[in-house]
XYZ file of C-alpha atoms in Angstrom:
107
model
C -56.086 -31.386 66.358
C -55.289 -34.450 68.522
C -53.896 -34.273 72.106
C -51.063 -36.474 73.181
C -50.968 -36.955 76.905
C -48.566 -39.290 78.727
C -51.722 -41.039 80.355
C -53.430 -41.460 76.910
C -53.252 -45.025 75.426
C -51.054 -45.411 72.585
C -50.104 -47.890 69.988
C -47.019 -48.804 68.162
C -47.540 -49.540 64.522
C -45.455 -49.814 61.476
C -46.638 -48.437 58.100
C -45.664 -49.669 54.724
C -46.325 -46.702 52.329
C -45.519 -46.625 48.576
C -42.925 -43.753 47.613
C -45.272 -42.178 45.303
C -47.872 -41.902 48.147
C -45.563 -41.058 51.036
C -45.430 -37.446 50.808
C -49.068 -36.768 50.773
C -49.907 -39.847 53.234
C -47.389 -38.270 55.845
C -48.464 -34.668 55.293
C -51.985 -35.692 56.164
C -51.030 -37.738 59.311
C -48.781 -34.921 60.471
C -51.730 -32.309 59.868
C -53.919 -34.599 62.219
C -51.232 -33.965 64.877
C -51.954 -37.294 66.790
C -48.921 -39.272 65.639
C -45.313 -39.423 66.534
C -42.801 -40.980 64.155
C -39.899 -42.815 65.005
C -36.903 -42.986 62.680
C -36.203 -46.509 62.202
C -32.875 -45.656 60.038
C -31.391 -43.621 62.692
C -27.809 -45.459 62.152
C -27.718 -44.288 58.497
C -25.835 -41.115 57.909
C -27.955 -38.155 56.693
C -25.624 -37.907 53.412
C -26.629 -41.770 52.669
C -30.648 -41.524 52.957
C -33.235 -41.573 50.449
C -34.095 -38.138 48.721
C -30.805 -36.719 49.618
C -30.233 -35.147 45.988
C -33.781 -33.693 46.072
C -33.082 -32.108 49.472
C -29.792 -30.567 48.152
C -31.442 -29.322 45.090
C -34.312 -27.690 47.031
C -31.591 -26.040 49.394
C -29.894 -24.652 46.424
C -33.143 -23.255 44.846
C -33.967 -21.717 48.421
C -30.605 -19.831 48.460
C -31.223 -18.555 44.933
C -34.457 -17.266 45.808
C -32.975 -15.424 48.830
C -30.540 -13.889 46.518
C -32.824 -12.803 44.153
C -35.279 -11.365 46.799
C -32.186 -9.503 48.166
C -31.262 -7.977 44.697
C -34.997 -7.048 44.276
C -35.052 -5.240 47.741
C -31.882 -3.603 46.762
C -33.116 -2.166 43.311
C -36.488 -1.098 45.168
C -38.584 -2.999 42.772
C -42.434 -3.228 43.723
C -43.079 -7.090 43.457
C -46.945 -6.433 43.911
C -46.980 -4.551 40.440
C -44.723 -6.927 38.761
C -46.749 -9.813 40.036
C -50.156 -8.441 39.053
C -48.902 -7.520 35.509
C -47.197 -11.000 35.216
C -50.597 -12.571 36.334
C -52.313 -10.542 33.611
C -50.053 -11.530 30.876
C -50.170 -15.189 32.120
C -53.936 -15.376 31.927
C -53.953 -14.066 28.319
C -51.516 -16.698 27.312
C -53.610 -19.415 29.067
C -56.598 -18.244 26.970
C -54.397 -18.493 23.807
C -52.903 -21.948 24.661
C -56.138 -23.616 25.729
C -58.086 -23.874 22.555
C -54.346 -25.183 20.863
C -54.180 -27.798 23.553
C -57.747 -28.774 23.077
C -57.019 -29.414 19.234
C -54.002 -31.580 19.758
C -55.644 -33.920 22.093
C -58.657 -34.837 19.536
C -57.750 -38.100 17.918
């Protein structure tokens, strides 16, 4: 992990990244810990920014997941037992689907 000190030499650069690669690129740069991002669209209202609809959908999904977690806790359901049974079932389904998908790909 990098260090940012006031006395360290820094450069201001501007990156142009394709939308498709933006998430992965920024994630990698952020994990390095040696960059600082400046919001060049600070005058744009948060509700008018790119990807607002995706963020709203993600927030709604998180709300639903929290609601389901609360219901599961209230019903005293053991998630680990359910999860292992589901994993076992899905692995069986994957073995059944794999040959079928290979056949459909053949010309």
